[in-house]
Amino acid sequence: MSDHDERDRELNRFWNAIVAGDPVTDGFALAAADMDVVRRLHRAGSTLPTESSAAKAWPAVLTRIASGDAAHDDPVHLGISSPRIFLETQSPPHGAPRPAAHRERGWGEGFAAALILLTLTAGLFAYGPLGLPSRETPILVPAAEDTMGVAAGQLELLWESTGGPEPFDDPYALSIDPAGNLWVVDADKGRFQIFAPDGTFIETWGAPGNDEGQFTFSDPTGRDSYGLGDAAFDTGGNLYVVDPGNYRVQKFAPDRRFLLSWGEEGDGDGQFLVATAIAVDAAGTVYISDERRADVQMFDGQGTFLGAFGGLGIEEGQFILPEGMAIDPRGMIWVVDRGNSRLQQFTSTGELRAIVGRSGYDDGEFSVPQDVAIDGGGRLYVIERDGDRLQVLTPDGRMLAVAGGPTDGDPTTDDFNSPLGVAVDAAGTVYVSDSNSVQAFRLLLPTGSLLIP
């Protein structure tokens, strides 16, 4: 049997699975095996008619696959397994049964669009980002063995806490205030727990609700089972809090007086769907990532919309479920592109500069990356929710140290349970939150090791 016949047979089987509404994950893998076809159709994907149901469904396809949402009653089960969306514009491959309601349609044009959608989804599902490198943008995909010139180190556990007088209830994002204290989003309680750098509990602040100074640290769509929410401080000590359940950002003075808020539900300028992280640069520009909008919006300190970058997709500069952000010593914005298993680096105006990482479990690869922090030497601290580990990387993605992982076994570190947040203070202490605790580490490098420029 020729390769063409084999592919046609598998596409027929895939079509039958679509009509039956069955899971088709093996179909994704089989289709993605022909990477030449994947790349060619990836470039041709923009030819899908914008008015077609397939094109309109594509944002939901990407988001559902990346988030693992695969309910059988979902009209985009694993992206395209429901005939309700898929069959409106598509027809079966040669020899496959044609649903009665669609027998009048020709198969050539429909199959081409179907194959484009199938193969794009296949590449995303099985391999992560498939965007071809541009000549202007350095795409830095590290090789596990490429560690020459990098000093290996280790992460030493300093302390661990399960909360203050009351235990954490879904700890999430971590932030460092101007005094060097650690702020932990205690998501289910709608508040922060605040700790000194040595782990001493200081106080709680905030309360659940939708009034000034109250927060709803959860996904308003109900899709994410874990908490959300984030905070950042500007150079003047003002506090900005992402309040995703209330579709807003709240700003507070250094003494925590409420100053203002902005935002509402929607996908327009200055609106939010599921805001996930916040960062403020030295110039006072506020950056907010939104996993359902699949972009990062920029504001001034008064909440005035300045612009946005990103958009849903697998191309360079696009996102699938953007999550944590950090600003490096040069003022570059690093965004965790969770669904594409990578980090993307942008200028302060949203121009893409570099991409680091790919899907996997080796050094410099990511399994559901969730958050990033950056120290004064430019080192990247990346936590992986499914990989259960913290990686310390050079800015070009080479491994320096690691803690956690499915086979850690290192007595100087503790294992993680779905880590979600990471922060680094000015002294170099690294903090990691997981589903029930916060741990603090110190990065140890060989004597004489230089900071990464």
Coordinates of C-alpha atoms in Angstrom, one line a residue, residues 40-343:
R40 CA 3.0 23.5 4.1
L41 CA -0.6 23.5 5.3
H42 CA 0.4 25.6 8.3
R43 CA 1.5 28.3 5.8
A44 CA -1.7 27.8 3.8
G45 CA -4.0 27.9 6.8
S46 CA -4.8 31.5 6.3
T47 CA -6.6 30.6 3.1
L48 CA -9.6 29.3 5.1
P49 CA -12.5 31.6 4.2
T50 CA -13.0 34.0 7.1
E51 CA -16.7 33.6 6.9
S52 CA -16.6 29.8 7.1
S53 CA -17.6 28.0 10.3
A54 CA -14.2 26.3 10.4
A55 CA -12.4 29.7 10.5
K56 CA -14.8 31.1 13.1
A57 CA -14.4 28.0 15.3
W58 CA -10.6 28.1 15.1
P59 CA -10.0 30.3 18.2
A60 CA -12.1 27.9 20.3
V61 CA -10.3 24.9 18.7
L62 CA -6.9 26.2 19.8
T63 CA -8.0 27.2 23.3
R64 CA -9.8 24.0 24.1
I65 CA -7.0 21.8 22.9
A66 CA -4.4 23.8 24.9
S67 CA -6.4 23.7 28.0
G68 CA -7.2 20.0 27.8
D69 CA -11.0 20.6 27.6
A70 CA -12.3 17.5 25.8
A71 CA -15.8 17.0 27.0
H72 CA -17.9 14.9 24.6
D73 CA -20.8 17.3 24.7
D74 CA -18.5 20.2 23.7
P75 CA -19.1 21.3 20.1
V76 CA -15.3 21.5 19.7
H77 CA -14.3 18.3 21.4
L78 CA -10.6 18.0 20.9
G79 CA -10.9 20.8 18.5
I80 CA -13.0 19.4 15.6
S81 CA -14.7 16.1 16.5
S82 CA -18.2 17.5 16.6
P83 CA -20.0 17.4 13.2
R84 CA -22.1 20.5 14.3
I85 CA -19.1 22.8 13.6
F86 CA -17.0 20.7 11.3
L87 CA -19.6 19.5 8.8
E88 CA -21.0 22.9 8.1
T89 CA -18.2 23.6 5.5
Q90 CA -16.4 20.3 5.2
S91 CA -17.0 17.0 3.2
P92 CA -15.5 13.5 3.7
P93 CA -12.4 12.2 2.0
H94 CA -12.6 9.9 -1.0
G95 CA -14.6 6.7 -0.2
A96 CA -15.9 7.9 3.2
P97 CA -19.7 8.0 3.8
R98 CA -21.2 11.4 3.3
P99 CA -23.7 12.5 6.0
A100 CA -27.2 12.7 4.5
A101 CA -27.7 16.3 5.3
H102 CA -24.5 17.2 3.4
R103 CA -24.5 14.9 0.4
E104 CA -25.1 17.8 -2.0
R105 CA -21.7 19.4 -1.3
G106 CA -18.6 18.7 -3.4
W107 CA -15.7 17.2 -1.5
G108 CA -12.7 18.8 -3.1
E109 CA -12.9 22.3 -1.5
G110 CA -14.3 21.0 1.7
F111 CA -11.7 18.3 2.1
A112 CA -8.9 20.8 1.5
A113 CA -10.2 23.0 4.3
A114 CA -10.8 20.0 6.5
L115 CA -7.2 18.7 6.0
I116 CA -5.8 22.2 6.7
L117 CA -7.8 22.4 10.0
L118 CA -7.0 18.8 10.9
T119 CA -3.3 19.1 10.2
L120 CA -2.9 22.5 12.0
T121 CA -4.6 21.0 15.0
A122 CA -2.4 17.9 14.7
G123 CA 0.7 19.8 14.8
L124 CA -0.4 21.9 17.8
F125 CA -1.6 18.8 19.7
A126 CA 1.4 16.6 19.1
Y127 CA 4.3 19.0 18.7
G128 CA 3.6 22.4 20.1
P129 CA 4.4 25.5 18.0
L130 CA 5.1 24.9 14.3
G131 CA 5.8 28.5 13.3
L132 CA 8.7 28.8 10.9
P133 CA 11.5 31.0 12.1
S134 CA 11.6 34.5 10.5
R135 CA 14.8 36.1 9.4
E136 CA 14.4 39.0 11.7
T137 CA 13.6 37.2 15.0
P138 CA 16.1 34.9 16.7
I139 CA 14.2 31.7 17.6
L140 CA 16.2 30.2 20.5
V141 CA 15.2 26.6 20.9
P142 CA 17.7 25.0 23.3
A143 CA 19.2 21.6 22.8
A144 CA 19.4 19.5 26.0
E145 CA 23.1 18.8 25.4
D146 CA 24.1 22.4 24.6
T147 CA 25.5 23.4 28.0
M148 CA 29.0 24.4 27.1
G149 CA 30.1 27.5 29.0
V150 CA 27.2 27.3 31.4
A151 CA 28.1 26.7 35.1
A152 CA 25.8 24.1 36.6
G153 CA 24.4 24.9 40.0
Q154 CA 21.8 23.7 42.4
L155 CA 18.8 25.1 44.3
E156 CA 19.0 24.8 48.1
L157 CA 15.7 24.7 50.0
L158 CA 15.6 27.4 52.7
W159 CA 12.1 27.1 54.1
E160 CA 8.5 25.9 53.3
S161 CA 5.2 27.2 54.6
T162 CA 1.6 26.0 54.3
G163 CA 0.3 29.4 55.3
G164 CA 0.1 31.7 58.3
P165 CA -2.3 31.1 61.2
E166 CA -4.7 29.8 58.6
P167 CA -3.4 27.4 55.9
F168 CA -3.4 28.5 52.2
D169 CA -6.5 27.8 50.3
D170 CA -5.2 27.5 46.7
P171 CA -2.1 29.7 46.7
Y172 CA -1.3 31.1 43.3
A173 CA 0.8 34.0 42.1
L174 CA 3.7 35.5 44.1
S175 CA 5.0 39.1 44.2
I176 CA 7.7 41.0 46.0
D177 CA 6.9 44.4 47.6
P178 CA 9.3 47.3 47.9
A179 CA 10.3 46.2 51.4
G180 CA 11.3 42.7 50.1
N181 CA 8.3 40.9 51.5
L182 CA 6.5 38.1 49.7
W183 CA 2.9 38.5 48.7
V184 CA 1.0 35.2 48.1
V185 CA -2.4 35.2 46.3
D186 CA -4.6 33.0 48.7
A187 CA -7.0 32.5 45.9
D188 CA -10.1 30.8 47.4
K189 CA -10.0 33.3 50.3
G190 CA -9.8 36.3 48.0
R191 CA -6.9 37.8 49.9
F192 CA -3.1 37.9 50.2
Q193 CA -0.9 36.3 52.8
I194 CA 2.3 38.3 53.4
F195 CA 5.6 36.9 54.6
A196 CA 9.1 38.2 55.5
P197 CA 12.0 36.8 53.4
D198 CA 12.8 34.3 56.1
G199 CA 9.3 32.8 56.0
T200 CA 7.9 34.6 59.0
F201 CA 4.2 35.3 58.6
I202 CA 3.4 39.1 58.7
E203 CA -0.3 39.5 57.9
T204 CA -3.2 38.9 55.6
W205 CA -4.8 41.6 53.4
G206 CA -7.9 41.8 51.3
A207 CA -11.2 40.0 51.3
P208 CA -13.5 38.2 48.8
G209 CA -16.1 40.3 47.0
N210 CA -16.5 43.0 44.3
D211 CA -16.1 46.2 46.3
E212 CA -13.0 48.3 46.5
G213 CA -10.2 46.3 48.1
Q214 CA -12.1 43.1 47.6
F215 CA -11.1 40.4 45.1
T216 CA -12.4 37.4 43.2
F217 CA -9.3 35.3 42.4
S218 CA -10.8 32.8 40.0
D219 CA -11.6 32.2 36.4
P220 CA -15.0 33.7 35.7
T221 CA -15.7 31.1 33.0
G222 CA -15.2 28.2 35.5
R223 CA -12.7 26.4 33.2
D224 CA -9.7 26.7 35.4
S225 CA -9.9 24.6 38.5
Y226 CA -7.1 26.4 40.3
G227 CA -7.1 30.0 41.5
L228 CA -5.9 33.1 39.5
G229 CA -5.0 36.6 40.4
D230 CA -1.7 38.5 40.5
A231 CA -0.1 41.7 41.9
A232 CA 2.7 44.0 40.9
F233 CA 4.3 47.2 42.4
D234 CA 5.6 50.2 40.5
T235 CA 8.7 52.2 41.4
G236 CA 6.7 54.5 43.6
G237 CA 5.4 51.6 45.7
N238 CA 1.8 51.7 44.2
L239 CA 0.2 48.3 44.1
Y240 CA -1.7 46.9 41.1
V241 CA -3.9 43.8 41.5
V242 CA -5.4 41.7 38.7
D243 CA -8.9 40.8 39.9
P244 CA -10.0 38.3 37.1
G245 CA -13.4 37.3 38.6
N246 CA -14.4 40.9 38.5
Y247 CA -12.9 41.7 35.1
R248 CA -10.8 44.5 36.5
V249 CA -7.5 45.9 37.8
Q250 CA -7.4 47.7 41.1
K251 CA -4.7 50.2 42.0
F252 CA -3.7 51.1 45.6
A253 CA -1.4 53.6 47.1
P254 CA 1.7 52.5 49.1
D255 CA -0.4 52.7 52.3
R256 CA -3.0 50.4 50.5
R257 CA -5.6 53.2 50.0
F258 CA -7.8 52.4 47.1
L259 CA -7.0 54.8 44.2
L260 CA -8.8 53.6 41.1
S261 CA -9.9 50.6 39.1
W262 CA -10.4 49.9 35.4
G263 CA -11.8 47.2 33.1
E264 CA -15.0 45.3 32.4
E265 CA -15.9 42.0 30.7
G266 CA -15.2 41.9 26.9
D267 CA -12.6 41.6 24.2
G268 CA -12.4 45.3 23.3
D269 CA -9.6 47.7 24.3
G270 CA -9.2 47.9 28.1
Q271 CA -11.6 45.0 28.6
F272 CA -10.8 41.5 30.0
L273 CA -12.0 37.9 29.7
V274 CA -9.7 36.0 32.0
A275 CA -6.8 38.2 33.1
T276 CA -4.0 36.1 34.4
A277 CA -0.8 38.1 35.2
I278 CA 0.5 41.7 35.6
A279 CA 3.8 43.4 35.4
V280 CA 4.9 47.0 35.6
D281 CA 8.1 48.3 34.0
A282 CA 10.4 51.1 35.2
A283 CA 8.5 53.6 33.0
G284 CA 5.2 52.8 34.7
T285 CA 3.7 50.9 31.8
V286 CA 1.3 48.2 33.1
Y287 CA 1.2 44.9 31.2
I288 CA -1.7 42.5 31.7
S289 CA -1.9 39.1 30.0
D290 CA -5.3 37.5 29.3
E291 CA -5.5 33.8 28.6
R292 CA -8.9 33.9 26.8
R293 CA -8.1 37.1 24.8
A294 CA -4.7 35.5 24.0
D295 CA -2.9 38.8 24.2
V296 CA -1.1 41.3 26.5
Q297 CA -2.6 44.7 26.9
M298 CA -0.6 47.8 27.9
F299 CA -1.9 50.7 30.1
D300 CA -0.5 53.7 31.8
G301 CA -0.7 54.1 35.6
Q302 CA -4.2 55.7 35.3
G303 CA -5.6 52.7 33.4
T304 CA -5.5 54.4 29.9
F305 CA -5.2 51.8 27.2
L306 CA -2.0 52.1 25.3
G307 CA -2.0 49.1 23.0
A308 CA -1.9 45.3 22.8
F309 CA 0.3 42.6 21.3
G310 CA -0.2 38.9 20.7
G311 CA -3.3 37.2 19.5
L312 CA -4.4 33.6 19.3
G313 CA -2.2 31.2 17.4
I314 CA 1.0 29.3 17.1
E315 CA 2.9 31.8 15.0
E316 CA 5.8 33.9 16.4
G317 CA 4.4 36.6 18.6
Q318 CA 1.1 34.8 19.1
F319 CA -0.2 33.0 22.2
I320 CA -2.3 30.1 23.3
L321 CA -3.1 30.7 27.0
P322 CA -0.6 33.4 28.0
E323 CA 0.1 33.2 31.7
G324 CA 2.9 34.6 33.9
M325 CA 5.1 37.6 32.9
A326 CA 8.4 39.1 34.1
I327 CA 10.5 42.1 33.1
D328 CA 14.3 41.5 32.7
P329 CA 17.1 44.0 33.7
R330 CA 17.0 45.4 30.1
G331 CA 13.3 46.2 30.3
M332 CA 12.2 43.3 28.0
I333 CA 8.9 41.6 28.7
W334 CA 8.9 37.8 29.0
V335 CA 5.6 36.1 28.6
V336 CA 4.8 32.4 29.4
D337 CA 3.0 31.0 26.3
R338 CA 1.6 28.0 28.1
G339 CA -0.3 26.4 25.2
N340 CA 2.7 26.6 22.9
S341 CA 5.2 25.4 25.6
R342 CA 7.5 28.4 25.3
L343 CA 8.6 31.8 26.6

